[in-house]
């Protein structure tokens, strides 16, 4: 009898152990299913994301100085210039183990002071190595060593629909627990050239539906394997929000500066502290639109028309003439004066540009070498 009970007890024990093992295996399977390429990449990249807090100094004059009645009574007394400290915030990415940090010019380019917070809680005063308002790229440096950093990827081989992960400091949330906010989306489009804003020119931007909100500017956009493919920069706003001056956050249309452009700008900022666009073309141009084309019976209703051209200038030597209508630069379509500037500012002194234009009813292409401003 005792042996029967012993066998029964042993069988029950084995059964319970088997159930526990099955439960443990099921739990392990569930846990493993939670670990995706996205969660692994987030864990790897997060330590290289920083929060940035800046102070800017803005100058302004008394609004009454523009009123003729006040000026009549008080004259030059109203011309006094006042200074005001403005605080701002944004995001950044560590791009080298010795403390170089990438962010937007509109985040830190005009900063009097800049404080960088790491994910381990350490705070550093950052200096501006260089900033380029035209491309909206700024390079900071902190005095630290052996830092985690994000590796550069390649923005030229991106596929529409591939995963994107956006990191940043929306609304200053980084300050709560020294951790970046993470959102996930896909590459929605590439080579998006946007309208200039505050003399910043956004060419060949990446579009993503990963949520990007105020404070995300300067933060990294990475692919599924953790490579930097862009820098979060702009969010689209609805027409109503723009009309009433509202900022309602992400509506699923965000734009990032592509990393291949960033690589070039970063090297220039490291070496010179600025981007040298000290070249000239000798062109004076105006936008061609539908009304302009109808008025002058032109062959095209887009582009820019040359209304003045300096003799012996790069444009003159290239064979361009007054009344030529420029419709593309290096194969990039020119719609107006702003897009012309956007693409010409992608170049540097000494570059050769393929200029496609319409003369009469004939389309032609000439090579124009950009020369240093005289």
CSV table of N, CA and C in Angstrom, one decimal, residues 149-205:
chain,number,residue,atom,x,y,z
A,149,UNK,N,27.1,56.6,-28.4
A,149,UNK,CA,26.8,57.5,-29.5
A,149,UNK,C,26.0,56.7,-30.6
A,150,UNK,N,25.4,57.5,-31.4
A,150,UNK,CA,24.6,56.9,-32.5
A,150,UNK,C,25.5,56.9,-33.8
A,151,UNK,N,25.4,55.8,-34.5
A,151,UNK,CA,26.2,55.6,-35.7
A,151,UNK,C,25.4,56.2,-36.9
A,152,UNK,N,26.1,56.8,-37.8
A,152,UNK,CA,25.5,57.3,-39.0
A,152,UNK,C,25.0,56.2,-39.9
A,153,UNK,N,23.8,56.3,-40.5
A,153,UNK,CA,23.4,55.4,-41.5
A,153,UNK,C,23.5,56.0,-42.9
A,154,UNK,N,22.6,55.6,-43.8
A,154,UNK,CA,22.6,56.1,-45.2
A,154,UNK,C,21.2,56.4,-45.6
A,155,UNK,N,21.0,57.7,-45.8
A,155,UNK,CA,19.6,58.2,-46.2
A,155,UNK,C,19.3,58.1,-47.6
A,156,UNK,N,20.3,57.6,-48.4
A,156,UNK,CA,20.0,57.5,-49.9
A,156,UNK,C,19.4,56.2,-50.3
A,157,UNK,N,19.4,55.2,-49.4
A,157,UNK,CA,18.9,53.9,-49.8
A,157,UNK,C,17.6,53.5,-49.0
A,158,UNK,N,17.0,54.5,-48.4
A,158,UNK,CA,15.8,54.3,-47.6
A,158,UNK,C,14.6,53.8,-48.5
A,159,UNK,N,13.8,52.9,-47.9
A,159,UNK,CA,12.6,52.4,-48.6
A,159,UNK,C,11.4,53.0,-48.0
A,160,UNK,N,10.5,53.4,-48.9
A,160,UNK,CA,9.2,53.9,-48.4
A,160,UNK,C,8.5,52.8,-47.7
A,161,UNK,N,8.1,53.0,-46.4
A,161,UNK,CA,7.4,52.0,-45.6
A,161,UNK,C,8.2,51.3,-44.6
A,162,UNK,N,9.6,51.6,-44.6
A,162,UNK,CA,10.4,50.9,-43.6
A,162,UNK,C,10.3,51.6,-42.3
A,163,UNK,N,10.6,50.9,-41.2
A,163,UNK,CA,10.4,51.4,-39.9
A,163,UNK,C,11.2,52.6,-39.6
A,164,UNK,N,10.7,53.5,-38.8
A,164,UNK,CA,11.5,54.7,-38.3
A,164,UNK,C,11.1,54.8,-36.8
A,165,UNK,N,12.1,55.2,-36.0
A,165,UNK,CA,11.9,55.4,-34.6
A,165,UNK,C,12.4,56.8,-34.3
A,166,UNK,N,11.6,57.7,-33.7
A,166,UNK,CA,11.9,59.0,-33.4
A,166,UNK,C,12.1,59.2,-31.9
A,167,UNK,N,13.2,59.8,-31.5
A,167,UNK,CA,13.5,60.0,-30.1
A,167,UNK,C,13.6,61.5,-29.8
A,168,UNK,N,13.2,61.9,-28.6
A,168,UNK,CA,13.3,63.3,-28.3
A,168,UNK,C,12.8,63.7,-26.9
A,169,UNK,N,12.6,65.0,-26.8
A,169,UNK,CA,12.2,65.7,-25.6
A,169,UNK,C,11.0,66.5,-25.7
A,170,UNK,N,9.9,65.9,-26.2
A,170,UNK,CA,8.7,66.7,-26.4
A,170,UNK,C,8.1,67.4,-25.2
A,171,UNK,N,7.8,68.6,-25.3
A,171,UNK,CA,7.3,69.4,-24.2
A,171,UNK,C,8.1,69.4,-22.9
A,172,UNK,N,9.4,69.1,-23.1
A,172,UNK,CA,10.3,69.0,-21.9
A,172,UNK,C,10.2,67.8,-21.0
A,173,UNK,N,9.6,66.7,-21.5
A,173,UNK,CA,9.3,65.6,-20.7
A,173,UNK,C,10.6,64.9,-20.3
A,174,UNK,N,11.7,65.1,-21.0
A,174,UNK,CA,13.0,64.5,-20.6
A,174,UNK,C,13.4,64.8,-19.2
A,175,UNK,N,13.0,66.0,-18.7
A,175,UNK,CA,13.4,66.5,-17.4
A,175,UNK,C,12.7,65.7,-16.3
A,176,UNK,N,11.7,65.0,-16.6
A,176,UNK,CA,11.0,64.2,-15.5
A,176,UNK,C,11.8,63.0,-15.0
A,177,UNK,N,12.3,62.3,-16.0
A,177,UNK,CA,13.1,61.1,-15.5
A,177,UNK,C,14.4,60.8,-16.3
A,178,UNK,N,14.8,61.9,-17.0
A,178,UNK,CA,16.1,61.8,-17.8
A,178,UNK,C,16.0,60.7,-18.9
A,179,UNK,N,14.8,60.5,-19.5
A,179,UNK,CA,14.7,59.5,-20.5
A,179,UNK,C,14.0,60.2,-21.7
A,180,UNK,N,14.4,59.8,-22.9
A,180,UNK,CA,13.7,60.3,-24.1
A,180,UNK,C,12.4,59.7,-24.3
A,181,UNK,N,11.5,60.4,-25.0
A,181,UNK,CA,10.2,59.9,-25.5
A,181,UNK,C,10.4,59.2,-26.8
A,182,UNK,N,9.8,58.0,-27.0
A,182,UNK,CA,10.0,57.3,-28.2
A,182,UNK,C,8.7,57.1,-29.0
A,183,UNK,N,8.7,57.4,-30.3
A,183,UNK,CA,7.6,57.1,-31.1
A,183,UNK,C,8.0,56.3,-32.4
A,184,UNK,N,7.1,55.6,-32.9
A,184,UNK,CA,7.4,54.7,-34.0
A,184,UNK,C,6.6,55.0,-35.2
A,185,UNK,N,7.1,54.9,-36.4
A,185,UNK,CA,6.4,55.1,-37.6
A,185,UNK,C,7.1,54.4,-38.8
A,186,UNK,N,6.9,55.0,-40.0
A,186,UNK,CA,7.5,54.5,-41.2
A,186,UNK,C,8.0,55.7,-42.0
A,187,UNK,N,8.9,55.4,-42.9
A,187,UNK,CA,9.2,56.4,-43.9
A,187,UNK,C,8.0,56.6,-44.8
A,188,UNK,N,7.5,57.8,-44.8
A,188,UNK,CA,6.3,58.1,-45.6
A,188,UNK,C,6.6,58.6,-47.0
A,189,UNK,N,7.8,59.3,-47.1
A,189,UNK,CA,8.2,59.8,-48.4
A,189,UNK,C,9.7,60.3,-48.2
A,190,UNK,N,10.3,60.5,-49.3
A,190,UNK,CA,11.7,61.0,-49.3
A,190,UNK,C,11.8,62.2,-50.4
A,191,UNK,N,12.9,62.9,-50.3
A,191,UNK,CA,13.2,64.0,-51.3
A,191,UNK,C,12.1,65.0,-51.3
A,192,UNK,N,11.6,65.4,-50.1
A,192,UNK,CA,10.6,66.4,-50.0
A,192,UNK,C,11.2,67.8,-49.7
A,193,UNK,N,11.1,68.7,-50.7
A,193,UNK,CA,11.6,70.0,-50.6
A,193,UNK,C,10.5,71.0,-50.1
A,194,UNK,N,10.6,71.6,-49.0
A,194,UNK,CA,9.6,72.4,-48.3
A,194,UNK,C,9.9,73.9,-48.5
A,195,UNK,N,8.8,74.7,-48.3
A,195,UNK,CA,9.0,76.1,-48.4
A,195,UNK,C,10.0,76.6,-47.3
A,196,UNK,N,10.8,77.5,-47.7
A,196,UNK,CA,11.8,78.1,-46.7
A,196,UNK,C,11.0,78.7,-45.5
A,197,UNK,N,11.7,78.7,-44.3
A,197,UNK,CA,11.1,79.4,-43.1
A,197,UNK,C,12.2,80.1,-42.4
A,198,UNK,N,12.0,81.4,-42.2
A,198,UNK,CA,13.0,82.2,-41.4
A,198,UNK,C,14.4,82.0,-42.0
A,199,UNK,N,14.5,82.0,-43.3
A,199,UNK,CA,15.8,81.9,-44.1
A,199,UNK,C,16.5,80.5,-43.8
A,200,UNK,N,15.7,79.5,-43.5
A,200,UNK,CA,16.1,78.2,-43.4
A,200,UNK,C,15.5,77.4,-44.6
A,201,UNK,N,16.4,76.6,-45.3
A,201,UNK,CA,16.0,76.0,-46.5
A,201,UNK,C,16.0,74.5,-46.3
A,202,UNK,N,14.8,73.8,-46.5
A,202,UNK,CA,14.7,72.4,-46.3
A,202,UNK,C,14.5,71.6,-47.6
A,203,UNK,N,15.6,71.0,-48.0
A,203,UNK,CA,15.7,70.3,-49.2
A,203,UNK,C,15.9,68.8,-49.0
A,204,UNK,N,15.1,68.1,-49.9
A,204,UNK,CA,15.2,66.6,-49.9
A,204,UNK,C,15.0,66.0,-48.5
A,205,UNK,N,14.0,66.5,-47.8
A,205,UNK,CA,13.7,66.1,-46.4
A,205,UNK,C,13.0,64.7,-46.4
